[in-house]
Amino acid sequence: MVHSYLRHGPTEAFGLVCSSSSNSHYDGKLAYVPALEDVLVWNVKKGQMLAMWHETGHRAEVTSILRSPQRDTFAIGYADGSIRLWSAFSASVIATFNGHKKAVTALAFDETGTRLASGAQDTDLILWDVVGESGLYRLRGHRDQITAIRFIRPAAGSAPSTSTGTAPGFLLTGSKDTFLKLWDLQTQHCIQTVVAHRSEIWTMDLNTEQNLVFSGSGEGEMKVWKVDHEALAQGLRETETGEVTKFIRPAATLPLASSHRVSQISFHPHKPYLAVQSHDKSVEVFRIRTEEEIRKKQARRRRRAKEKELEKKGKMRGEDEEAAVEMNAEHEEKDVELADLFTPYLIVRASGKIRSFDFGDEDASGKGNTQLFVALSNNALEVYSIPPPTKTKDAPPEASRIYSVDLPGHRTDVRTLCLSSDDALLASASNGSLKIWNMKTTACIRTMDCGYAICSTFLPGDRQVAIGTKSGEILIYDIASSSLVDTIQAHNATVWSIHVRPDEQGLVSGSADKDVKFWEFEHRPANSDNPRSSNLLTLVHVRTLKMTDDVLSVRYSPNGKLLAVALLDSTVKVFYQDTLKFFLSLYGHKLPVLSMDISGDSKLIVTCSADKNVKIWGLDFGDCHKSIFAHDESVMQVAFERNDTREGDTKASHYFWTVGKDRMVKYWDGDKFENIQKLEGHHGEVWALAVSHHGKFVVTGSHDKSIRVWEKLDEPLFLEEERERELEALYESGIADSLNRADAPIGSGAPGADPGVAVAGAETTAVTKQTTETLMAGERIMEALELADNEIESFREYEEARAKGGLAESVAPPPRNPVLAAYDVEPEEYVLRVVEKVPSTALYDALLVLPFGKVVSLMRYLNVWAQKEWNIVLTSRIIFFLLKTHHHQIVANRVMRTALIPLRRNLREGLRRQKDTIGYNLAALRFIQRQTDAKRTAEFYEEEEDLTEEKVREKIAEGKKRKRVSIKS
């Protein structure tokens, strides 16, 4: 009989506040931040997570977050080049766009939120139709990663007066190739390329009037450019000198406080602030002054200058100088410098390295303060309050931190994990902090400061945790009072490993100072005055075992007889626990053993090493049963699965877990030497592993600061099926990759081509990308077409035979296809059902998979759908796409004429009726709108009639207040 195992599956990742893979968004109350492959929604004020946007099975990191003008929709870009539109209300995916080959690095919505532009590391710029859920076109021209995209609204006069639609507008992009490019979306071409900086452009933003562009470079320069809207309205023209008009012109360079890389520039959506991040830990805020303020300031300057002049020259020479000074003053008054408009206001200094920042859209705080949200690279969020400008000059304005979210996660890598004996609590420690988590709710219930933690264990009774540190101390923490109760200077170098003795009366520690030390537990009351207070455990040193080399790991056998010690010389020495007499030496690893574990029956010891191998040894003779090449990088931890004691299993499990620097978690059978399951999910090296005492789950901690729980499911797993599934996945991704591979022409920089030759490709191309989903969808359509064709054919043959009289009346028609009979549909309707189930984002790519023979048969069904007016929108989309794609074959094919002529007639009829219906509905809606407007006006006048003098005054005051808020720039 085939042996079956139980499958393990990921439950949830916790310990993440935000990851540094992407920018974040803040709306004044909620923060939408990346957490590796998920997006988290935090209520920053309460410090609680409201939602986690997670798509099952999707593992690529989030690389870009953008909120649509339609407030419920978010566009999220991922490292695999896909973009998902999420609904914030339902926390579910609305649509998935696949078009980029590499990570999406920049996103922008137009002002209505109906079009989305995306740029990626593959240097392509793609425009997506959000409503139609399809890619419009791909724009090529940049030679490096696109870092910023902005839509530019066309000026009101630029659209022709007869057109009813909106003008497509323009798109401005910045890239690491040092260029700013301006694209005309009507002609889908680049109309201006600006060599903006000497080094990469990292960020760019437009002011709200869209007449100034700010760009920031890798060498700390911030440049301002003017956008000429009049020239844009007129289009490309030649000037008198024969040059082509320039739409973007250099205006100024603004000085910054630091000369590091300018990584983000952002305007406040409606207040006169501009924020720039050019230093790791600070954001510089500029205030945008109005022209009036500058004129007043200039007048003051002139007055001062005049006074000084007059004082200097004496009043004797009088009028001539005064006239000259006034002339200068008038000359000065004419031009307002850009640098005068933007004045440095204050600097916000964060507590860690800043990954991104954002202004709060709505102002939650009163007193006219502005909120600046900062996402840090060390897994924390902060919100600062920026005070409004004051008239007094006594103290410079300072930003104050009002909220921060940092407790639900570690600032640095999770280095060690341990579980309490009942699996209810998890302790995780990093450089600087020890956290206790409730395993049921995954909430962080205690946070304590500690040194650089390397290893940890719960002490018997689960009330205390012992931590071994890099400095050689063993720290003992009490969980209830969340306090450090004892610090033992155990070793002179890093404590690499500690392990509690099976009889729970002591523990052993191994260190880089070549000592193995043995400690006994001693109970002492927590409060010496009150003898009844709960007991605390302390450590008493009883003996030391000197080794020849650094000790990297120590382990007791579960039967309490043996002690294994792993050394830096790549060997493992096994001693008798009681006499410390030498028993075995396990020799075979090429690099040091980093961790080891002994099975529950004390028969096997498994060791993992930096040489990427795992070795399984017998503890009776020290023979190596098997050496397995387990991971692609160093194997960091290994642990045997514990048996579920509640199930009363007598035989100890020989299954074990390993984690490595290759980000993988693997599950092995120690008797058959087989890999049972590979679990992917971490985005950084996996440092730590803790196995449930009841065999129900396993916990891993990683460099990506996340802690993940992998739970045992009831689903059986067979090794043959698992291997088949892995091969299938490999094969499918291979097919998709080969379909997406464009055959590169010679001289394109492809392997073996001349790198010096530039290749001119088309600037505008279609948006296609094959994925396993689109291939499967294409196959489903083909199967449906085949099934329907066969059904129609068999009935046609039957009818023909009956017509010729070859069949008796009593002969029954052929049986219906079981699938069609089950759904009780005609073949044409069945094909439509299958096509309708294909997501609209994957439809075009699925149709590309169809061979031409199937396209011809699909055309017949399209004709029937058009005739019966089934889903006219979908029918039209498919027809236009197929005609565009297969134009040459269709034109050359006589047979197609017979299919296309009735199709044109039916489709025109159907579309005309649809148009009439829509026109009728639109007219009705406009009529209702006019009615409500008229009703509102009437109500307003009725209200106005009974206004008293006080009410009138209130209204006037309100109007005045409003005026004060509006800002001219």
mmCIF file of C-alpha atoms in Angstrom, residues 416-665:
data_model
loop_
_atom_site.group_PDB
_atom_site.id
_atom_site.type_symbol
_atom_site.label_atom_id
_atom_site.label_comp_id
_atom_site.label_asym_id
_atom_site.label_seq_id
_atom_site.Cartn_x
_atom_site.Cartn_y
_atom_site.Cartn_z
ATOM 1 C CA THR A 416 15.087 32.789 17.409
ATOM 2 C CA LEU A 417 11.671 31.288 18.192
ATOM 3 C CA CYS A 418 10.444 28.991 20.966
ATOM 4 C CA LEU A 419 7.028 27.617 21.935
ATOM 5 C CA SER A 420 5.622 27.024 25.410
ATOM 6 C CA SER A 421 4.901 23.391 26.350
ATOM 7 C CA ASP A 422 1.150 23.760 25.669
ATOM 8 C CA ASP A 423 1.731 25.598 22.321
ATOM 9 C CA ALA A 424 -0.273 28.581 23.600
ATOM 10 C CA LEU A 425 2.573 31.109 23.621
ATOM 11 C CA LEU A 426 5.357 31.860 21.167
ATOM 12 C CA ALA A 427 8.484 33.828 22.117
ATOM 13 C CA SER A 428 10.357 35.540 19.274
ATOM 14 C CA ALA A 429 13.571 37.498 19.762
ATOM 15 C CA SER A 430 15.661 39.752 17.566
ATOM 16 C CA ASN A 431 18.490 42.234 18.039
ATOM 17 C CA GLY A 432 16.899 44.523 20.617
ATOM 18 C CA SER A 433 13.551 43.016 21.539
ATOM 19 C CA LEU A 434 11.821 39.906 22.847
ATOM 20 C CA LYS A 435 8.124 39.526 22.029
ATOM 21 C CA ILE A 436 5.543 37.068 23.368
ATOM 22 C CA TRP A 437 2.680 36.162 21.015
ATOM 23 C CA ASN A 438 -0.650 34.491 21.685
ATOM 24 C CA MET A 439 -0.722 31.634 19.167
ATOM 25 C CA LYS A 440 -4.537 31.568 18.915
ATOM 26 C CA THR A 441 -5.017 35.230 18.042
ATOM 27 C CA THR A 442 -1.420 35.929 16.812
ATOM 28 C CA ALA A 443 -1.540 39.107 18.913
ATOM 29 C CA CYS A 444 1.633 40.487 20.473
ATOM 30 C CA ILE A 445 0.952 40.422 24.218
ATOM 31 C CA ARG A 446 4.391 41.346 25.679
ATOM 32 C CA THR A 447 7.375 43.300 24.410
ATOM 33 C CA MET A 448 10.640 43.437 26.367
ATOM 34 C CA ASP A 449 14.005 44.969 25.570
ATOM 35 C CA CYS A 450 16.901 42.549 25.256
ATOM 36 C CA GLY A 451 20.384 42.447 23.755
ATOM 37 C CA TYR A 452 21.262 40.714 20.491
ATOM 38 C CA ALA A 453 19.329 37.456 20.966
ATOM 39 C CA ILE A 454 20.756 34.291 19.367
ATOM 40 C CA CYS A 455 18.887 31.419 21.044
ATOM 41 C CA SER A 456 15.922 31.050 23.377
ATOM 42 C CA THR A 457 13.846 28.552 25.350
ATOM 43 C CA PHE A 458 10.857 28.537 27.694
ATOM 44 C CA LEU A 459 11.832 27.405 31.177
ATOM 45 C CA PRO A 460 9.782 24.634 32.895
ATOM 46 C CA GLY A 461 6.415 26.019 34.009
ATOM 47 C CA ASP A 462 6.185 28.348 30.963
ATOM 48 C CA ARG A 463 6.353 31.423 33.190
ATOM 49 C CA GLN A 464 9.828 32.474 32.127
ATOM 50 C CA VAL A 465 11.928 32.662 28.981
ATOM 51 C CA ALA A 466 15.718 32.307 28.830
ATOM 52 C CA ILE A 467 17.577 34.157 26.052
ATOM 53 C CA GLY A 468 21.199 33.565 25.013
ATOM 54 C CA THR A 469 22.826 36.713 23.601
ATOM 55 C CA LYS A 470 25.714 37.662 21.352
ATOM 56 C CA SER A 471 27.586 39.184 24.294
ATOM 57 C CA GLY A 472 27.635 35.881 26.219
ATOM 58 C CA GLU A 473 24.875 36.570 28.748
ATOM 59 C CA ILE A 474 21.851 34.434 29.535
ATOM 60 C CA LEU A 475 18.865 36.700 30.275
ATOM 61 C CA ILE A 476 15.832 35.385 32.158
ATOM 62 C CA TYR A 477 12.510 37.205 31.656
ATOM 63 C CA ASP A 478 9.305 36.819 33.634
ATOM 64 C CA ILE A 479 6.334 36.868 31.233
ATOM 65 C CA ALA A 480 3.608 37.874 33.715
ATOM 66 C CA SER A 481 5.376 41.052 34.843
ATOM 67 C CA SER A 482 7.211 41.429 31.473
ATOM 68 C CA SER A 483 10.452 42.199 33.274
ATOM 69 C CA LEU A 484 14.045 41.032 33.216
ATOM 70 C CA VAL A 485 14.484 39.055 36.438
ATOM 71 C CA ASP A 486 18.039 37.740 36.077
ATOM 72 C CA THR A 487 21.152 38.419 34.015
ATOM 73 C CA ILE A 488 23.804 35.704 34.123
ATOM 74 C CA GLN A 489 27.240 36.428 32.679
ATOM 75 C CA ALA A 490 27.461 32.842 31.434
ATOM 76 C CA HIS A 491 30.155 32.998 28.755
ATOM 77 C CA ASN A 492 32.811 35.317 27.345
ATOM 78 C CA ALA A 493 31.559 35.004 23.751
ATOM 79 C CA THR A 494 28.307 34.426 21.847
ATOM 80 C CA VAL A 495 25.930 31.903 23.416
ATOM 81 C CA TRP A 496 25.028 29.879 20.308
ATOM 82 C CA SER A 497 22.711 27.319 21.868
ATOM 83 C CA ILE A 498 20.771 26.488 25.045
ATOM 84 C CA HIS A 499 18.688 23.385 25.730
ATOM 85 C CA VAL A 500 16.622 22.311 28.740
ATOM 86 C CA ARG A 501 17.422 18.849 30.161
ATOM 87 C CA PRO A 502 14.604 16.296 29.598
ATOM 88 C CA ASP A 503 14.028 15.913 33.380
ATOM 89 C CA GLU A 504 13.466 19.720 33.518
ATOM 90 C CA GLN A 505 15.919 20.138 36.403
ATOM 91 C CA GLY A 506 18.593 22.033 34.483
ATOM 92 C CA LEU A 507 19.846 23.320 31.158
ATOM 93 C CA VAL A 508 23.027 23.286 29.080
ATOM 94 C CA SER A 509 24.554 26.194 27.154
ATOM 95 C CA GLY A 510 27.198 26.150 24.435
ATOM 96 C CA SER A 511 29.242 29.136 23.394
ATOM 97 C CA ALA A 512 31.918 30.456 21.046
ATOM 98 C CA ASP A 513 34.322 30.579 24.057
ATOM 99 C CA LYS A 514 34.714 26.754 23.608
ATOM 100 C CA ASP A 515 32.847 25.945 26.824
ATOM 101 C CA VAL A 516 29.757 23.811 27.397
ATOM 102 C CA LYS A 517 28.271 24.846 30.763
ATOM 103 C CA PHE A 518 25.731 22.954 32.834
ATOM 104 C CA TRP A 519 23.188 24.794 34.980
ATOM 105 C CA GLU A 520 20.703 23.633 37.596
ATOM 106 C CA PHE A 521 17.385 25.417 38.228
ATOM 107 C CA GLU A 522 16.841 26.904 41.652
ATOM 108 C CA HIS A 523 13.473 28.187 42.884
ATOM 109 C CA ARG A 524 13.386 31.463 44.734
ATOM 110 C CA PRO A 525 10.348 33.570 45.668
ATOM 111 C CA ALA A 526 9.727 36.554 43.398
ATOM 112 C CA ASN A 527 9.217 38.729 46.462
ATOM 113 C CA SER A 528 11.573 37.969 49.373
ATOM 114 C CA ASP A 529 9.306 39.778 51.908
ATOM 115 C CA ASN A 530 6.297 37.671 50.972
ATOM 116 C CA PRO A 531 7.213 33.948 51.216
ATOM 117 C CA ARG A 532 3.929 32.950 49.515
ATOM 118 C CA SER A 533 4.648 34.837 46.303
ATOM 119 C CA SER A 534 5.144 32.766 43.136
ATOM 120 C CA ASN A 535 8.499 31.101 42.613
ATOM 121 C CA LEU A 536 11.009 32.243 40.007
ATOM 122 C CA LEU A 537 13.668 30.021 38.499
ATOM 123 C CA THR A 538 17.309 31.063 38.563
ATOM 124 C CA LEU A 539 20.347 29.289 37.156
ATOM 125 C CA VAL A 540 23.169 27.877 39.263
ATOM 126 C CA HIS A 541 26.359 26.857 37.428
ATOM 127 C CA VAL A 542 27.332 23.253 38.328
ATOM 128 C CA ARG A 543 30.017 22.141 35.860
ATOM 129 C CA THR A 544 31.833 23.001 32.634
ATOM 130 C CA LEU A 545 32.981 20.824 29.736
ATOM 131 C CA LYS A 546 35.923 22.326 27.811
ATOM 132 C CA MET A 547 35.971 21.698 24.063
ATOM 133 C CA THR A 548 38.719 22.104 21.464
ATOM 134 C CA ASP A 549 36.721 24.479 19.254
ATOM 135 C CA ASP A 550 33.786 26.917 19.304
ATOM 136 C CA VAL A 551 30.509 25.224 20.283
ATOM 137 C CA LEU A 552 27.684 25.937 17.805
ATOM 138 C CA SER A 553 24.891 23.697 19.094
ATOM 139 C CA VAL A 554 24.112 21.514 22.147
ATOM 140 C CA ARG A 555 21.341 18.954 22.447
ATOM 141 C CA TYR A 556 20.183 16.400 25.053
ATOM 142 C CA SER A 557 18.682 13.129 23.835
ATOM 143 C CA PRO A 558 15.007 12.822 24.932
ATOM 144 C CA ASN A 559 15.837 9.745 27.062
ATOM 145 C CA GLY A 560 18.279 11.896 29.052
ATOM 146 C CA LYS A 561 21.294 9.621 28.482
ATOM 147 C CA LEU A 562 23.336 11.479 25.849
ATOM 148 C CA LEU A 563 24.507 15.008 25.076
ATOM 149 C CA ALA A 564 25.491 16.017 21.533
ATOM 150 C CA VAL A 565 27.808 18.976 20.931
ATOM 151 C CA ALA A 566 28.425 20.487 17.453
ATOM 152 C CA LEU A 567 31.774 22.217 16.956
ATOM 153 C CA LEU A 568 33.226 24.737 14.537
ATOM 154 C CA ASP A 569 35.521 22.017 13.121
ATOM 155 C CA SER A 570 32.413 20.510 11.376
ATOM 156 C CA THR A 571 32.187 17.507 13.721
ATOM 157 C CA VAL A 572 29.573 16.514 16.298
ATOM 158 C CA LYS A 573 30.792 14.936 19.551
ATOM 159 C CA VAL A 574 28.376 12.793 21.588
ATOM 160 C CA PHE A 575 28.961 12.363 25.371
ATOM 161 C CA TYR A 576 27.228 10.439 28.128
ATOM 162 C CA GLN A 577 25.143 13.021 29.972
ATOM 163 C CA ASP A 578 25.890 11.852 33.522
ATOM 164 C CA THR A 579 29.666 11.167 33.397
ATOM 165 C CA LEU A 580 30.478 13.371 30.369
ATOM 166 C CA LYS A 581 32.461 10.420 29.045
ATOM 167 C CA PHE A 582 33.093 10.567 25.284
ATOM 168 C CA PHE A 583 30.860 8.210 23.270
ATOM 169 C CA LEU A 584 30.804 9.031 19.507
ATOM 170 C CA SER A 585 32.233 11.454 16.972
ATOM 171 C CA LEU A 586 30.055 12.190 13.915
ATOM 172 C CA TYR A 587 32.365 13.213 11.099
ATOM 173 C CA GLY A 588 31.381 14.000 7.501
ATOM 174 C CA HIS A 589 30.146 17.580 7.041
ATOM 175 C CA LYS A 590 32.437 19.842 5.023
ATOM 176 C CA LEU A 591 31.358 23.019 6.876
ATOM 177 C CA PRO A 592 30.247 23.583 10.518
ATOM 178 C CA VAL A 593 27.002 22.024 11.769
ATOM 179 C CA LEU A 594 24.646 24.931 12.550
ATOM 180 C CA SER A 595 21.879 22.963 14.241
ATOM 181 C CA MET A 596 20.844 19.416 15.121
ATOM 182 C CA ASP A 597 18.036 17.458 16.746
ATOM 183 C CA ILE A 598 17.533 13.994 18.224
ATOM 184 C CA SER A 599 14.384 11.968 17.522
ATOM 185 C CA GLY A 600 11.845 11.242 20.266
ATOM 186 C CA ASP A 601 12.991 7.614 20.606
ATOM 187 C CA SER A 602 16.669 8.758 20.883
ATOM 188 C CA LYS A 603 17.625 6.521 17.921
ATOM 189 C CA LEU A 604 18.337 9.117 15.215
ATOM 190 C CA ILE A 605 20.247 12.368 15.220
ATOM 191 C CA VAL A 606 19.846 14.742 12.279
ATOM 192 C CA THR A 607 22.429 17.487 11.643
ATOM 193 C CA CYS A 608 22.258 20.444 9.240
ATOM 194 C CA SER A 609 25.215 22.432 8.060
ATOM 195 C CA ALA A 610 26.443 25.450 6.136
ATOM 196 C CA ASP A 611 27.485 23.002 3.389
ATOM 197 C CA LYS A 612 23.746 22.839 2.378
ATOM 198 C CA ASN A 613 23.510 19.191 3.444
ATOM 199 C CA VAL A 614 21.450 17.393 6.042
ATOM 200 C CA LYS A 615 22.840 14.141 7.453
ATOM 201 C CA ILE A 616 20.876 11.495 9.320
ATOM 202 C CA TRP A 617 22.921 9.386 11.783
ATOM 203 C CA GLY A 618 22.129 6.394 13.982
ATOM 204 C CA LEU A 619 22.835 7.106 17.656
ATOM 205 C CA ASP A 620 23.688 3.486 18.444
ATOM 206 C CA PHE A 621 26.904 3.270 16.362
ATOM 207 C CA GLY A 622 27.242 6.800 14.950
ATOM 208 C CA ASP A 623 26.844 5.586 11.350
ATOM 209 C CA CYS A 624 25.571 8.012 8.714
ATOM 210 C CA HIS A 625 22.299 6.614 7.332
ATOM 211 C CA LYS A 626 21.958 9.206 4.614
ATOM 212 C CA SER A 627 23.348 12.520 3.446
ATOM 213 C CA ILE A 628 20.780 14.716 1.652
ATOM 214 C CA PHE A 629 21.473 17.841 -0.402
ATOM 215 C CA ALA A 630 18.603 19.675 1.230
ATOM 216 C CA HIS A 631 18.707 23.415 0.351
ATOM 217 C CA ASP A 632 20.368 25.719 -2.166
ATOM 218 C CA GLU A 633 21.956 27.763 0.635
ATOM 219 C CA SER A 634 23.090 27.113 4.222
ATOM 220 C CA VAL A 635 20.625 25.049 6.245
ATOM 221 C CA MET A 636 20.000 27.144 9.387
ATOM 222 C CA GLN A 637 17.805 24.966 11.625
ATOM 223 C CA VAL A 638 16.543 21.405 11.844
ATOM 224 C CA ALA A 639 13.957 19.881 14.202
ATOM 225 C CA PHE A 640 12.127 16.564 14.491
ATOM 226 C CA GLU A 641 8.353 16.683 14.438
ATOM 227 C CA ARG A 642 6.893 15.921 17.868
ATOM 228 C CA ASN A 643 4.181 13.324 18.167
ATOM 229 C CA ASP A 644 0.720 14.424 19.074
ATOM 230 C CA THR A 645 0.620 13.146 22.656
ATOM 231 C CA ARG A 646 -3.175 13.521 22.739
ATOM 232 C CA GLU A 647 -3.579 10.907 20.014
ATOM 233 C CA GLY A 648 -1.692 8.391 22.132
ATOM 234 C CA ASP A 649 0.879 7.548 19.444
ATOM 235 C CA THR A 650 3.452 5.226 20.915
ATOM 236 C CA LYS A 651 5.988 5.316 18.093
ATOM 237 C CA ALA A 652 8.115 8.473 17.932
ATOM 238 C CA SER A 653 8.026 10.369 14.651
ATOM 239 C CA HIS A 654 11.078 10.308 12.379
ATOM 240 C CA TYR A 655 9.774 13.142 10.205
ATOM 241 C CA PHE A 656 11.777 16.357 10.509
ATOM 242 C CA TRP A 657 11.741 20.000 9.346
ATOM 243 C CA THR A 658 14.577 22.098 7.920
ATOM 244 C CA VAL A 659 14.811 25.818 7.087
ATOM 245 C CA GLY A 660 17.503 27.545 5.070
ATOM 246 C CA LYS A 661 18.870 30.765 3.674
ATOM 247 C CA ASP A 662 17.207 29.857 0.341
ATOM 248 C CA ARG A 663 13.875 31.045 1.912
ATOM 249 C CA MET A 664 12.453 27.523 1.891
ATOM 250 C CA VAL A 665 10.850 25.437 4.633
#
